[in-house]
């Protein structure tokens, strides 16, 4: 107590003698400044306390209007935060404890204390009250905190009996704190292992026994009082006394329903394809690994079927990605109907699926499954208001014959799938070791193609187009030739599809166009007459954003008259993205660039584009020309195309003319022009120049 402070004392004492005695004692205390207010009744005390601040109350228990315990209760009610020292006339043990229970901080027996004793008692009482208040505030804060957190908290004593449950713990266990108090922990907090259904050893006992924090097992469920099960997680910690010895335990736990659902969801997502819900590569790899392990015990063989949809990109491009996505989902469902429960259908990415047949009894079963898949996929898919037709190519690889591990099984099935595509799609193909040579060749072509441009391994050959009335050269078709440093000449049909797959066709196409235009201009400058230079353009080039710009820039740079250039496009190119196709074709047409449809008749049967687009020329594919005079002698298509060209007012060129008979037929049916070996092979530029100069190599047209 600081000496500078005045201690304000309220003395409640009806006995004037006793009061006088106390006054004297207090006055003797020169080290303390005291200010004593004396009242004789409880009612007066109450009145005084209502209007004045007091530091301590000295209370006699024999007041006229309040006696004994009742007096303490009354004083405590009136001034609950003010320290209270009780004055009694007798030394009574039971009274002494009662006094403290009722909220007084101390009691003094009249006649048995002196001034010093009085001051010390008051000092202690004030300190004790301050501690009690602080403790109460602390307890309150802890209680509020524990009740407002989202986690459940339960405490036990060292014997494992419950001492506290917060609100969340009450809700989760179904026990109120009061009901639970003093009950053994396992009765209130009944937990099981969700899988084994066995009771989990009391975690509190373990925390206390080992005197360290323990975690609940990961798969733990709490059985609520009404029997309802709640998955829970978290930890149990011992509560220690000052000596560090366990004095009980606290368990903090929470409802793990949502967390476990999320964990399950994440686990599922990590192993499944989001679009189709099928297992993804990771899960498939696992399943193949498992199948390999179990194969010897079962049938000994497993099969991996690599599926790639035929023409899916085209559908995606023309009908849109949403339809494409729904189609993939529809295919996923169909595939699931083709397999047994022990098999796996997975999506490998894009339009590729892998089917794992994990129990193959006979090799024939694989072919049966493959045929079932071909059939199921090819049946019409009703997507939105479209009826989509689609086929699939399948490569099959069998364990252990064609591969001993997951990676080689998938790789070889992929290789076999390529072969199925080569064989005309909508088919399945079993893997053969020789296919690897083919796949390696493709790989090596791809690698060498990447450096072919800079190594100047490309050249253009030119094939004349002949007017069938005059016999004169009306144009040249530029055809790309690649001389590989070790393999020699590689045919365009071998490397152009590879260049289209990896995008290298773009820089190659630019080179071809520039070279052909430069050459045409050079011939014209040297006085040779060449009305048309025809250049093949692949779909990928045509759909490239900078295609149009590139063509115009090349025409500008080389100075070739746009009217001398003809671009040859495939039918399939015109059917994709019709809007942008139309605008690109119109821009070319506006500049005077001519457009030809190459290999006419081999692609789609829709002829609507003949009207829609500014097309100048149709080129009849040589496969139709070779029907002329063949055993089957089917000339219907050739005649129809010539008629069609005529009615649309288009120029028509027959490709691949090899024989006199073909030529005669074409002339007889008024085909405008022709090209082919009959006249000249594609030849290097110097030879072509000679052709132009002399037209000597061009055979005389026979007289009709
Ligand atoms: P295409 O545009 O239909 O070219 C005609 C193909 O027929 C050429 O094959 C040509 O050599 C061949 N041919 C010529 N005369 C005869 C004949 O009498 N009988 C037969 N059966 N065939 C004959 P090539 O040069 O192997 O080119 C094949 C295809 O590669 C071309 O077909 C074209 O689609 C593509 N291609 C060639 N050069 C290029 C190019 O620079 N860019 C692009 N994108 N594609 C090209
Ligand atoms: Mg062509
Ligand atoms: Mg052609």
XYZ file of C-alpha atoms and ligand atoms in Angstrom:
752
model
C 0.000 0.000 0.000
C 1.430 3.332 -0.935
C 1.689 5.892 1.858
C 0.586 8.686 -0.433
C -2.772 7.049 -0.976
C -5.646 7.584 1.391
C -7.345 4.365 2.407
C -11.110 4.918 2.461
C -12.668 2.660 5.071
C -16.333 2.093 5.704
C -16.825 0.833 9.240
C -20.202 -0.806 9.804
C -20.457 -1.266 13.610
C -23.400 -0.605 15.906
C -21.349 -0.913 19.106
C -19.951 2.538 19.783
C -17.260 1.240 22.135
C -15.967 -1.152 19.532
C -16.142 1.579 16.945
C -14.196 3.970 19.153
C -11.555 1.318 19.734
C -11.112 0.848 15.997
C -10.904 4.584 15.367
C -8.103 4.792 17.869
C -6.236 1.921 16.318
C -6.508 3.478 12.887
C -5.400 6.864 14.115
C -2.291 5.278 15.648
C -1.188 4.327 12.110
C 0.931 7.233 11.086
C 2.332 5.325 8.092
C -1.140 5.075 6.564
C -3.543 7.822 5.705
C -6.955 6.552 6.435
C -10.337 8.122 6.063
C -12.917 6.310 8.114
C -16.669 6.620 7.665
C -18.663 5.035 10.441
C -22.256 3.791 10.109
C -24.222 1.694 12.594
C -26.685 -0.140 10.352
C -26.639 -2.152 7.151
C -29.264 0.143 5.643
C -27.020 3.161 6.248
C -24.069 1.291 4.782
C -26.097 0.517 1.665
C -27.089 4.140 1.302
C -23.489 5.339 1.751
C -22.094 2.807 -0.723
C -24.598 3.899 -3.336
C -23.036 7.388 -3.455
C -19.408 6.978 -2.357
C -16.286 5.160 -3.347
C -14.788 2.931 -0.662
C -11.598 0.849 -0.606
C -12.567 -1.640 2.093
C -15.492 -2.465 4.361
C -15.068 -3.483 8.032
C -18.270 -5.291 8.891
C -19.616 -6.242 12.308
C -21.811 -9.334 12.203
C -24.180 -8.231 14.959
C -25.975 -5.276 13.357
C -29.543 -4.477 14.345
C -30.768 -4.898 10.730
C -28.420 -7.685 9.568
C -26.793 -10.470 11.467
C -24.230 -13.162 10.846
C -23.974 -14.725 7.390
C -26.918 -12.686 6.192
C -24.962 -9.492 6.906
C -22.032 -10.743 4.786
C -24.333 -11.743 1.933
C -26.055 -8.399 2.017
C -22.810 -6.430 2.034
C -21.398 -8.577 -0.768
C -24.489 -8.066 -2.875
C -24.347 -4.301 -2.377
C -20.639 -3.950 -3.081
C -19.466 -7.101 -4.843
C -16.121 -5.623 -5.885
C -15.096 -4.132 -2.542
C -12.927 -6.144 -0.150
C -14.706 -7.135 3.028
C -13.182 -7.868 6.443
C -15.627 -9.273 8.968
C -15.462 -8.506 12.718
C -16.897 -11.133 15.041
C -17.135 -11.577 18.730
C -16.138 -15.237 18.792
C -13.496 -17.490 17.453
C -15.414 -20.072 15.461
C -13.833 -22.412 12.881
C -16.960 -23.096 10.895
C -17.846 -19.419 10.825
C -14.374 -18.639 9.559
C -14.802 -20.859 6.482
C -18.340 -19.671 5.899
C -17.161 -16.071 5.961
C -14.761 -16.767 3.100
C -17.311 -18.787 1.128
C -19.798 -15.952 1.246
C -17.333 -13.556 -0.346
C -15.487 -11.878 2.549
C -11.727 -11.828 2.308
C -10.886 -12.187 6.014
C -12.300 -12.082 9.522
C -10.964 -10.617 12.800
C -12.003 -11.557 16.301
C -12.725 -8.554 18.423
C -10.250 -8.032 21.251
C -7.708 -10.318 19.613
C -6.027 -7.918 17.238
C -4.059 -4.736 17.532
C -3.606 -1.817 15.166
C -0.853 -3.582 13.230
C -2.942 -6.740 12.916
C -5.846 -4.696 11.649
C -3.777 -2.930 9.008
C -2.166 -6.198 7.875
C -5.579 -7.901 7.615
C -6.918 -5.014 5.559
C -3.839 -5.024 3.319
C -4.192 -8.749 2.645
C -7.918 -8.446 2.081
C -7.430 -5.761 -0.572
C -4.731 -7.762 -2.315
C -6.749 -10.937 -2.159
C -9.804 -9.246 -3.565
C -7.738 -7.817 -6.441
C -6.420 -11.322 -7.199
C -9.883 -12.821 -7.021
C -11.198 -10.187 -9.410
C -8.327 -10.744 -11.848
C -8.794 -14.496 -11.647
C -12.497 -14.157 -12.259
C -11.898 -11.897 -15.285
C -9.331 -14.366 -16.597
C -11.700 -17.289 -16.128
C -14.488 -15.387 -17.809
C -12.256 -14.546 -20.747
C -11.143 -18.159 -21.077
C -14.738 -19.345 -20.906
C -15.907 -16.873 -23.549
C -12.956 -17.747 -25.756
C -13.529 -21.475 -25.437
C -17.201 -21.062 -26.205
C -16.680 -18.869 -29.196
C -14.061 -20.922 -31.065
C -15.222 -23.371 -33.708
C -13.361 -26.305 -32.186
C -14.649 -28.520 -29.450
C -12.660 -28.455 -26.201
C -12.957 -30.950 -23.354
C -10.862 -31.176 -20.188
C -10.316 -33.982 -17.700
C -8.605 -34.334 -14.383
C -5.768 -36.788 -13.821
C -8.240 -39.608 -13.204
C -9.685 -39.039 -16.653
C -12.975 -37.583 -15.445
C -14.519 -34.702 -17.378
C -14.073 -31.264 -15.821
C -15.109 -29.055 -18.714
C -16.827 -29.067 -22.113
C -17.168 -25.961 -24.241
C -20.326 -25.298 -26.268
C -19.090 -27.031 -29.422
C -17.995 -30.037 -27.379
C -21.451 -30.104 -25.788
C -23.089 -30.126 -29.217
C -20.767 -32.710 -30.685
C -20.906 -35.157 -27.776
C -24.564 -34.525 -26.946
C -23.614 -34.004 -23.274
C -23.974 -30.716 -21.376
C -20.953 -29.631 -19.377
C -22.905 -30.090 -16.161
C -24.100 -33.597 -16.993
C -20.691 -34.637 -18.199
C -18.801 -33.253 -15.215
C -16.999 -35.978 -13.220
C -17.971 -38.723 -15.661
C -15.197 -40.850 -17.131
C -13.933 -39.528 -20.426
C -14.808 -42.591 -22.603
C -18.441 -42.370 -21.499
C -18.797 -38.847 -22.861
C -16.191 -38.947 -25.590
C -16.777 -42.317 -27.217
C -14.506 -42.766 -30.240
C -14.046 -45.619 -32.719
C -11.800 -46.448 -35.636
C -14.134 -45.875 -38.615
C -12.854 -48.895 -40.538
C -12.227 -51.533 -37.881
C -15.064 -50.268 -35.630
C -12.804 -50.895 -32.676
C -12.775 -48.554 -29.697
C -9.740 -46.312 -29.772
C -7.701 -46.309 -26.522
C -8.570 -43.300 -24.399
C -6.366 -40.550 -25.849
C -6.518 -38.543 -22.607
C -4.964 -41.386 -20.650
C -2.247 -41.671 -23.232
C -1.534 -37.935 -23.175
C -1.398 -37.957 -19.380
C 0.550 -41.217 -19.220
C 3.193 -40.042 -21.694
C 2.951 -36.414 -20.573
C 2.982 -35.135 -24.153
C 0.613 -34.036 -26.917
C -0.996 -36.920 -28.789
C -2.895 -36.923 -32.063
C -6.061 -38.835 -32.683
C -5.755 -41.612 -35.242
C -6.606 -40.293 -38.730
C -9.687 -42.388 -39.242
C -11.527 -41.569 -36.069
C -15.290 -41.194 -35.497
C -17.023 -39.816 -32.413
C -20.224 -41.577 -31.368
C -22.589 -38.884 -30.161
C -24.806 -39.575 -27.145
C -27.720 -40.379 -29.505
C -25.578 -42.793 -31.532
C -24.935 -40.461 -34.493
C -21.396 -40.741 -35.860
C -19.180 -37.747 -36.573
C -15.725 -38.088 -38.159
C -13.291 -36.097 -36.040
C -9.662 -35.087 -36.030
C -7.134 -33.365 -33.803
C -5.087 -33.594 -30.701
C -4.951 -34.201 -26.984
C -2.505 -32.421 -24.700
C -1.759 -32.952 -21.021
C -2.357 -30.047 -18.615
C 0.640 -29.717 -16.317
C 0.969 -28.337 -12.845
C 3.808 -26.046 -11.729
C 6.102 -29.005 -11.347
C 5.410 -30.051 -14.903
C 3.438 -33.102 -13.791
C 0.146 -33.918 -15.570
C -2.823 -32.415 -13.777
C -5.347 -33.454 -16.379
C -5.719 -33.261 -20.129
C -7.350 -31.114 -22.733
C -8.610 -32.426 -26.023
C -9.312 -30.145 -28.948
C -11.257 -31.774 -31.772
C -13.359 -30.784 -34.732
C -15.901 -32.219 -37.106
C -13.847 -33.586 -39.994
C -16.809 -34.449 -42.253
C -16.137 -31.584 -44.674
C -12.357 -31.933 -44.488
C -12.543 -35.673 -45.189
C -15.000 -35.101 -48.062
C -12.608 -32.508 -49.517
C -9.680 -34.854 -49.084
C -11.627 -37.598 -50.859
C -12.582 -35.137 -53.617
C -8.964 -34.010 -54.069
C -7.832 -37.606 -54.163
C -10.482 -38.359 -56.788
C -9.573 -35.306 -58.884
C -5.919 -36.235 -58.813
C -6.749 -39.596 -60.316
C -9.627 -38.821 -62.670
C -10.265 -36.818 -65.763
C -12.448 -33.814 -64.993
C -14.432 -33.971 -68.237
C -15.416 -37.622 -68.431
C -14.839 -38.712 -64.837
C -12.767 -41.619 -66.149
C -9.470 -42.591 -64.502
C -6.605 -40.437 -65.785
C -3.086 -41.440 -66.809
C -1.840 -41.625 -63.223
C -4.540 -44.027 -62.104
C -4.271 -46.046 -65.322
C -0.528 -46.455 -64.764
C -1.304 -47.786 -61.293
C -3.920 -50.170 -62.618
C -1.627 -51.494 -65.352
C 1.103 -51.960 -62.722
C -1.346 -53.915 -60.555
C -2.568 -55.962 -63.506
C 1.022 -56.914 -64.365
C 1.613 -58.069 -60.786
C -1.549 -60.164 -60.671
C -1.429 -61.395 -64.273
C 0.587 -64.600 -63.588
C -1.894 -65.692 -60.929
C -4.857 -65.076 -63.177
C -4.805 -65.671 -66.906
C -1.230 -64.583 -67.554
C -2.146 -61.965 -70.153
C -3.400 -58.433 -70.119
C -4.138 -56.104 -73.031
C -3.724 -52.369 -73.461
C -5.910 -50.810 -76.169
C -4.896 -47.334 -77.326
C -7.853 -45.497 -78.860
C -7.690 -42.345 -80.959
C -10.865 -40.882 -82.420
C -10.873 -40.384 -86.175
C -11.479 -36.809 -87.284
C -12.361 -35.541 -83.821
C -10.496 -32.290 -84.438
C -12.686 -31.594 -87.416
C -15.855 -32.028 -85.339
C -14.424 -29.874 -82.584
C -13.503 -27.163 -85.077
C -16.772 -27.152 -86.971
C -19.343 -27.811 -84.230
C -17.516 -26.096 -81.382
C -15.780 -27.185 -78.209
C -18.961 -27.649 -76.220
C -20.221 -30.245 -78.648
C -16.714 -31.737 -78.699
C -16.745 -32.040 -74.902
C -20.175 -33.664 -74.859
C -19.067 -36.050 -77.563
C -16.086 -37.117 -75.461
C -18.440 -37.714 -72.521
C -20.769 -39.729 -74.710
C -17.835 -41.823 -75.955
C -16.646 -42.370 -72.379
C -20.082 -43.778 -71.510
C -20.117 -46.033 -74.572
C -16.666 -47.379 -73.755
C -17.771 -48.239 -70.243
C -20.512 -50.429 -71.662
C -17.919 -52.419 -73.626
C -15.804 -53.635 -70.720
C -16.006 -55.820 -67.631
C -15.858 -54.586 -64.062
C -12.244 -55.708 -63.724
C -11.186 -53.637 -66.770
C -10.359 -49.933 -66.885
C -11.300 -47.239 -69.365
C -9.182 -44.128 -68.989
C -8.851 -40.856 -70.818
C -5.300 -40.283 -71.905
C -5.870 -36.685 -72.951
C -7.471 -34.944 -75.936
C -9.326 -37.501 -78.020
C -7.245 -40.436 -76.805
C -8.534 -43.157 -74.507
C -6.828 -46.243 -73.139
C -8.669 -49.425 -72.267
C -6.983 -51.950 -70.001
C -8.265 -55.505 -70.186
C -6.770 -56.979 -67.049
C -7.928 -60.581 -67.369
C -7.524 -61.947 -70.866
C -8.331 -65.649 -71.097
C -7.887 -66.003 -74.883
C -6.284 -63.699 -77.421
C -9.567 -63.833 -79.345
C -11.244 -62.005 -76.471
C -9.148 -58.930 -77.223
C -10.310 -58.788 -80.826
C -13.896 -59.256 -79.649
C -13.515 -56.331 -77.235
C -11.879 -54.171 -79.942
C -14.700 -54.903 -82.385
C -17.272 -54.159 -79.701
C -15.584 -50.788 -79.116
C -15.452 -49.983 -82.849
C -19.160 -50.738 -83.094
C -20.180 -48.848 -79.946
C -18.280 -45.691 -80.874
C -19.500 -45.646 -84.465
C -23.174 -45.631 -83.548
C -24.636 -42.168 -83.913
C -24.172 -39.767 -80.981
C -27.063 -37.364 -80.391
C -25.399 -34.216 -79.065
C -27.640 -31.157 -78.667
C -29.474 -31.067 -81.973
C -26.654 -32.705 -83.921
C -26.342 -36.307 -84.956
C -22.638 -36.932 -84.819
C -20.986 -39.855 -86.582
C -17.510 -40.777 -85.519
C -15.135 -43.703 -85.677
C -12.091 -44.739 -83.697
C -8.738 -46.336 -84.483
C -7.396 -48.839 -81.970
C -3.887 -50.130 -81.347
C -3.552 -53.254 -79.212
C -0.561 -54.304 -77.151
C -0.513 -57.539 -75.172
C 1.435 -58.285 -71.982
C 3.829 -60.049 -71.758
C 4.280 -60.666 -75.507
C 4.623 -57.042 -76.693
C 5.839 -55.225 -73.598
C 6.852 -55.998 -70.022
C 6.146 -52.717 -68.310
C 3.488 -50.014 -68.258
C 5.390 -47.525 -70.391
C 6.297 -49.887 -73.195
C 2.789 -51.374 -73.251
C 1.271 -47.914 -73.745
C 3.929 -46.844 -76.237
C 3.526 -49.964 -78.374
C -0.270 -49.743 -78.263
C 0.110 -46.146 -79.477
C 2.368 -47.279 -82.320
C -0.144 -49.947 -83.325
C -2.887 -47.303 -83.252
C -0.933 -45.209 -85.781
C -0.817 -48.238 -88.010
C -4.592 -48.657 -87.655
C -4.963 -45.030 -88.800
C -2.660 -45.657 -91.745
C -4.730 -48.686 -92.674
C -7.748 -46.509 -93.213
C -9.054 -45.782 -89.699
C -12.134 -47.319 -88.021
C -10.096 -50.440 -87.394
C -7.918 -52.135 -84.799
C -4.379 -53.306 -85.168
C -2.312 -55.624 -82.985
C 1.206 -54.446 -82.303
C 4.046 -56.013 -84.294
C 7.737 -55.363 -83.543
C 8.208 -54.171 -87.143
C 5.900 -51.258 -86.360
C 8.551 -49.824 -84.109
C 10.778 -49.421 -87.140
C 8.010 -47.457 -88.760
C 7.462 -45.353 -85.627
C 11.204 -44.775 -85.330
C 11.299 -43.741 -88.948
C 8.559 -41.227 -88.342
C 10.461 -39.971 -85.328
C 13.668 -39.635 -87.324
C 11.826 -37.860 -90.166
C 10.480 -35.420 -87.645
C 13.932 -34.712 -86.248
C 15.565 -34.210 -89.652
C 12.638 -32.084 -90.861
C 13.385 -29.559 -88.156
C 16.741 -28.730 -89.700
C 15.884 -29.372 -93.374
C 14.935 -25.765 -94.139
C 18.116 -24.213 -92.826
C 20.194 -26.932 -94.441
C 18.524 -26.087 -97.768
C 17.456 -29.669 -98.365
C 14.207 -28.660 -100.069
C 13.684 -28.034 -103.752
C 10.675 -27.496 -105.971
C 9.883 -29.546 -109.028
C 7.334 -28.391 -111.527
C 4.762 -30.345 -113.459
C 3.118 -28.776 -116.501
C -0.628 -28.471 -116.941
C -1.673 -28.875 -120.539
C -4.582 -27.317 -122.373
C -6.322 -30.274 -123.990
C -7.463 -28.257 -126.998
C -4.262 -26.436 -127.878
C -1.675 -28.754 -126.327
C 0.053 -25.755 -124.786
C 1.386 -25.443 -121.261
C -1.071 -23.356 -119.269
C 0.673 -23.593 -115.960
C 3.002 -25.378 -113.587
C 2.221 -27.109 -110.287
C 5.022 -26.614 -107.797
C 5.717 -29.888 -105.941
C 7.999 -30.032 -102.973
C 11.007 -32.366 -102.967
C 13.131 -33.188 -99.943
C 16.557 -34.706 -100.325
C 17.539 -36.148 -96.966
C 21.333 -36.234 -96.448
C 21.402 -40.001 -95.845
C 18.038 -41.359 -96.924
C 17.936 -39.550 -100.223
C 14.675 -38.371 -101.734
C 11.686 -38.551 -99.375
C 8.202 -38.394 -100.895
C 5.891 -35.516 -99.864
C 3.229 -37.959 -98.686
C 5.754 -39.246 -96.138
C 6.924 -35.975 -94.680
C 4.084 -33.483 -95.265
C 1.696 -35.184 -92.788
C 4.529 -35.127 -90.209
C 5.159 -31.424 -90.904
C 1.432 -30.793 -90.527
C 1.373 -32.601 -87.199
C 4.225 -30.609 -85.695
C 3.485 -27.263 -87.337
C 6.681 -27.205 -89.419
C 4.478 -26.982 -92.498
C 4.077 -23.256 -91.721
C 7.687 -22.152 -92.363
C 8.020 -24.786 -95.108
C 4.855 -23.475 -96.804
C 6.170 -19.928 -96.727
C 9.404 -21.112 -98.339
C 7.498 -23.030 -101.067
C 5.262 -20.087 -101.917
C 8.154 -17.616 -102.050
C 10.297 -19.940 -104.154
C 7.463 -20.753 -106.593
C 6.539 -17.082 -107.025
C 10.180 -16.085 -107.443
C 10.671 -18.797 -110.047
C 7.506 -17.877 -111.984
C 8.536 -14.245 -112.055
C 12.089 -15.176 -113.181
C 10.733 -17.257 -116.070
C 8.425 -14.471 -117.123
C 11.261 -11.952 -116.882
C 13.334 -14.145 -119.147
C 10.546 -14.049 -121.719
C 8.979 -17.440 -121.079
C 5.212 -17.568 -121.035
C 3.671 -19.200 -117.989
C 0.056 -18.165 -117.336
C -0.311 -19.958 -113.960
C 1.901 -21.076 -111.112
C -0.053 -23.497 -108.881
C 1.061 -23.940 -105.261
C -0.337 -26.484 -102.776
C -1.481 -25.076 -99.438
C -2.252 -27.334 -96.506
C -5.132 -26.712 -94.111
C -2.866 -25.712 -91.251
C -1.234 -23.001 -93.358
C -4.536 -21.745 -94.660
C -6.030 -21.417 -91.193
C -2.959 -19.646 -89.831
C -3.795 -16.073 -88.854
C -0.997 -14.540 -90.857
C -1.619 -16.611 -94.004
C -3.239 -13.867 -96.060
C -0.701 -11.275 -95.033
C 2.091 -13.717 -95.935
C 0.715 -14.397 -99.430
C 0.371 -10.698 -100.216
C 3.823 -9.907 -98.841
C 5.396 -12.634 -101.015
C 3.559 -11.398 -104.115
C 4.770 -7.912 -103.337
C 8.376 -8.984 -102.704
C 8.678 -11.211 -105.765
C 6.700 -8.906 -108.021
C 4.550 -11.752 -109.361
C 1.201 -10.710 -110.774
C -1.409 -12.168 -108.359
C -3.404 -13.358 -111.366
C -0.556 -15.728 -112.189
C -0.829 -17.468 -108.844
C -3.230 -20.313 -108.145
C -3.524 -21.804 -104.681
C -4.550 -25.452 -104.456
C -6.638 -26.279 -101.416
C -8.153 -29.524 -100.244
C -11.920 -29.878 -99.975
C -11.712 -30.538 -96.241
C -10.006 -27.164 -95.726
C -13.013 -25.341 -97.126
C -15.432 -27.053 -94.796
C -13.815 -25.854 -91.589
C -14.545 -22.451 -90.080
C -16.657 -21.497 -93.081
C -16.927 -17.857 -91.977
C -13.229 -17.107 -91.874
C -12.610 -19.386 -94.856
C -15.009 -17.341 -96.912
C -13.452 -14.034 -95.962
C -9.898 -15.255 -96.675
C -10.961 -16.674 -100.048
C -12.734 -13.455 -100.947
C -9.687 -11.341 -100.089
C -7.501 -13.567 -102.283
C -10.048 -13.424 -105.074
C -10.276 -9.650 -104.825
C -6.521 -9.441 -105.486
C -6.860 -11.735 -108.480
C -5.298 -14.852 -106.914
C -6.901 -18.014 -108.370
C -8.199 -20.877 -106.281
C -8.284 -24.562 -107.146
C -9.810 -27.470 -105.275
C -7.262 -30.263 -105.250
C -8.077 -33.995 -105.253
C -11.690 -33.134 -105.947
C -14.114 -35.920 -105.112
C -12.007 -37.640 -102.448
C -13.174 -35.541 -99.543
C -16.610 -34.506 -98.402
C -19.660 -34.785 -100.556
C -21.045 -31.357 -99.678
C -20.985 -29.245 -102.807
C -22.563 -26.181 -101.266
C -19.186 -24.471 -101.094
C -18.920 -24.439 -104.901
C -21.564 -21.752 -104.854
C -20.421 -20.036 -101.712
C -16.722 -19.552 -102.407
C -14.961 -17.825 -105.322
C -13.421 -20.973 -106.826
C -11.819 -21.081 -110.299
C -10.618 -24.628 -110.813
C -11.481 -28.225 -109.920
C -8.711 -30.814 -110.076
C -10.004 -34.364 -110.517
C -8.022 -36.746 -108.333
C -5.931 -39.286 -110.250
C -7.670 -42.198 -108.547
C -10.764 -41.344 -110.640
C -8.749 -40.800 -113.805
C -7.257 -44.287 -113.399
C -10.738 -45.760 -113.462
C -10.791 -44.881 -117.147
C -10.009 -48.001 -119.101
C -9.523 -50.049 -115.931
C -11.281 -53.390 -115.504
C -14.088 -51.764 -113.567
C -14.112 -48.859 -116.020
C -16.070 -46.624 -113.718
C -16.037 -43.239 -115.364
C -19.189 -41.894 -113.759
C -17.348 -39.626 -111.354
C -15.032 -38.182 -113.985
C -17.990 -37.409 -116.220
C -19.945 -35.950 -113.309
C -17.084 -33.694 -112.204
C -16.532 -32.377 -115.736
C -20.289 -31.704 -116.004
C -20.314 -30.056 -112.598
C -17.388 -27.796 -113.499
C -19.098 -26.841 -116.684
C -22.370 -25.929 -114.976
C -20.521 -23.896 -112.327
C -18.396 -22.354 -115.034
C -15.157 -23.638 -113.507
C -11.955 -24.753 -115.164
C -11.395 -28.493 -114.750
C -7.989 -30.180 -114.630
C -7.474 -33.945 -114.705
C -4.596 -35.087 -112.477
C -2.252 -38.020 -112.994
C -3.003 -38.676 -116.643
C -0.786 -41.570 -117.667
C -2.263 -43.134 -120.786
C -3.455 -42.200 -124.211
C -6.773 -43.837 -123.375
C -7.302 -41.569 -120.361
C -6.397 -38.569 -122.455
C -8.784 -39.522 -125.232
C -11.611 -40.000 -122.786
C -10.945 -36.624 -121.147
C -10.802 -34.819 -124.454
C -13.945 -36.607 -125.555
C -15.706 -35.311 -122.506
C -14.374 -31.791 -122.942
C -12.073 -31.690 -119.914
C -10.147 -28.393 -120.121
C -6.721 -29.371 -118.969
C -4.652 -32.261 -117.737
C -1.370 -33.028 -115.997
C 0.428 -36.289 -115.490
C 3.202 -38.558 -116.592
C 1.693 -38.825 -120.045
C 2.902 -35.269 -120.613
C 5.700 -34.885 -118.097
C 6.755 -35.938 -114.631
C 7.344 -33.121 -112.179
C 10.817 -31.868 -113.206
C 13.516 -29.591 -111.766
C 13.287 -25.891 -112.758
C 15.945 -25.980 -115.504
C 14.170 -28.850 -117.248
C 10.875 -27.092 -116.891
C 12.388 -23.981 -118.496
C 13.389 -26.135 -121.427
C 9.810 -27.449 -121.605
C 8.552 -23.907 -121.727
C 11.057 -22.901 -124.362
C 10.485 -25.800 -126.671
C 7.398 -27.513 -125.435
C 9.363 -30.409 -126.925
C 8.754 -32.845 -124.104
C 5.055 -32.303 -124.389
C 3.683 -34.960 -126.626
C 1.803 -33.991 -129.647
C -1.863 -34.246 -128.946
C -3.264 -37.006 -131.063
C -5.746 -35.904 -133.651
C -9.299 -36.560 -132.756
P -1.171 -33.237 -105.385
O -1.246 -31.806 -105.124
O -2.411 -33.946 -105.783
O -0.042 -33.454 -106.436
C -0.110 -34.323 -107.473
C 0.657 -35.537 -107.183
O 0.529 -36.441 -108.256
C 2.166 -35.286 -107.082
O 2.660 -36.160 -106.104
C 2.665 -35.702 -108.421
O 4.022 -36.048 -108.443
C 1.810 -36.868 -108.681
N 1.755 -37.224 -110.093
C 2.170 -36.524 -111.163
N 1.907 -37.196 -112.300
C 1.338 -38.352 -111.983
C 0.846 -39.471 -112.704
O 0.871 -39.528 -113.920
N 0.289 -40.493 -111.994
C 0.216 -40.450 -110.633
N -0.321 -41.486 -109.970
N 0.675 -39.413 -109.904
C 1.230 -38.374 -110.574
P 3.753 -35.713 -105.120
O 4.700 -34.768 -105.699
O 4.284 -36.939 -104.480
O 2.914 -34.920 -104.056
C 1.961 -35.552 -103.325
C 1.098 -34.585 -102.598
O 1.860 -33.874 -101.640
C 0.511 -33.514 -103.463
O -0.638 -34.006 -104.087
C 0.223 -32.451 -102.491
O -1.010 -32.688 -101.868
C 1.318 -32.608 -101.515
N 2.349 -31.602 -101.771
C 3.364 -31.619 -102.657
N 4.062 -30.470 -102.575
C 3.475 -29.722 -101.619
C 3.720 -28.418 -101.069
O 4.628 -27.683 -101.499
N 2.914 -27.996 -100.079
C 1.873 -28.757 -99.634
N 1.124 -28.281 -98.657
N 1.597 -29.963 -100.131
C 2.386 -30.440 -101.120
Mg -1.874 -30.263 -105.967
Mg -4.045 -33.631 -106.376
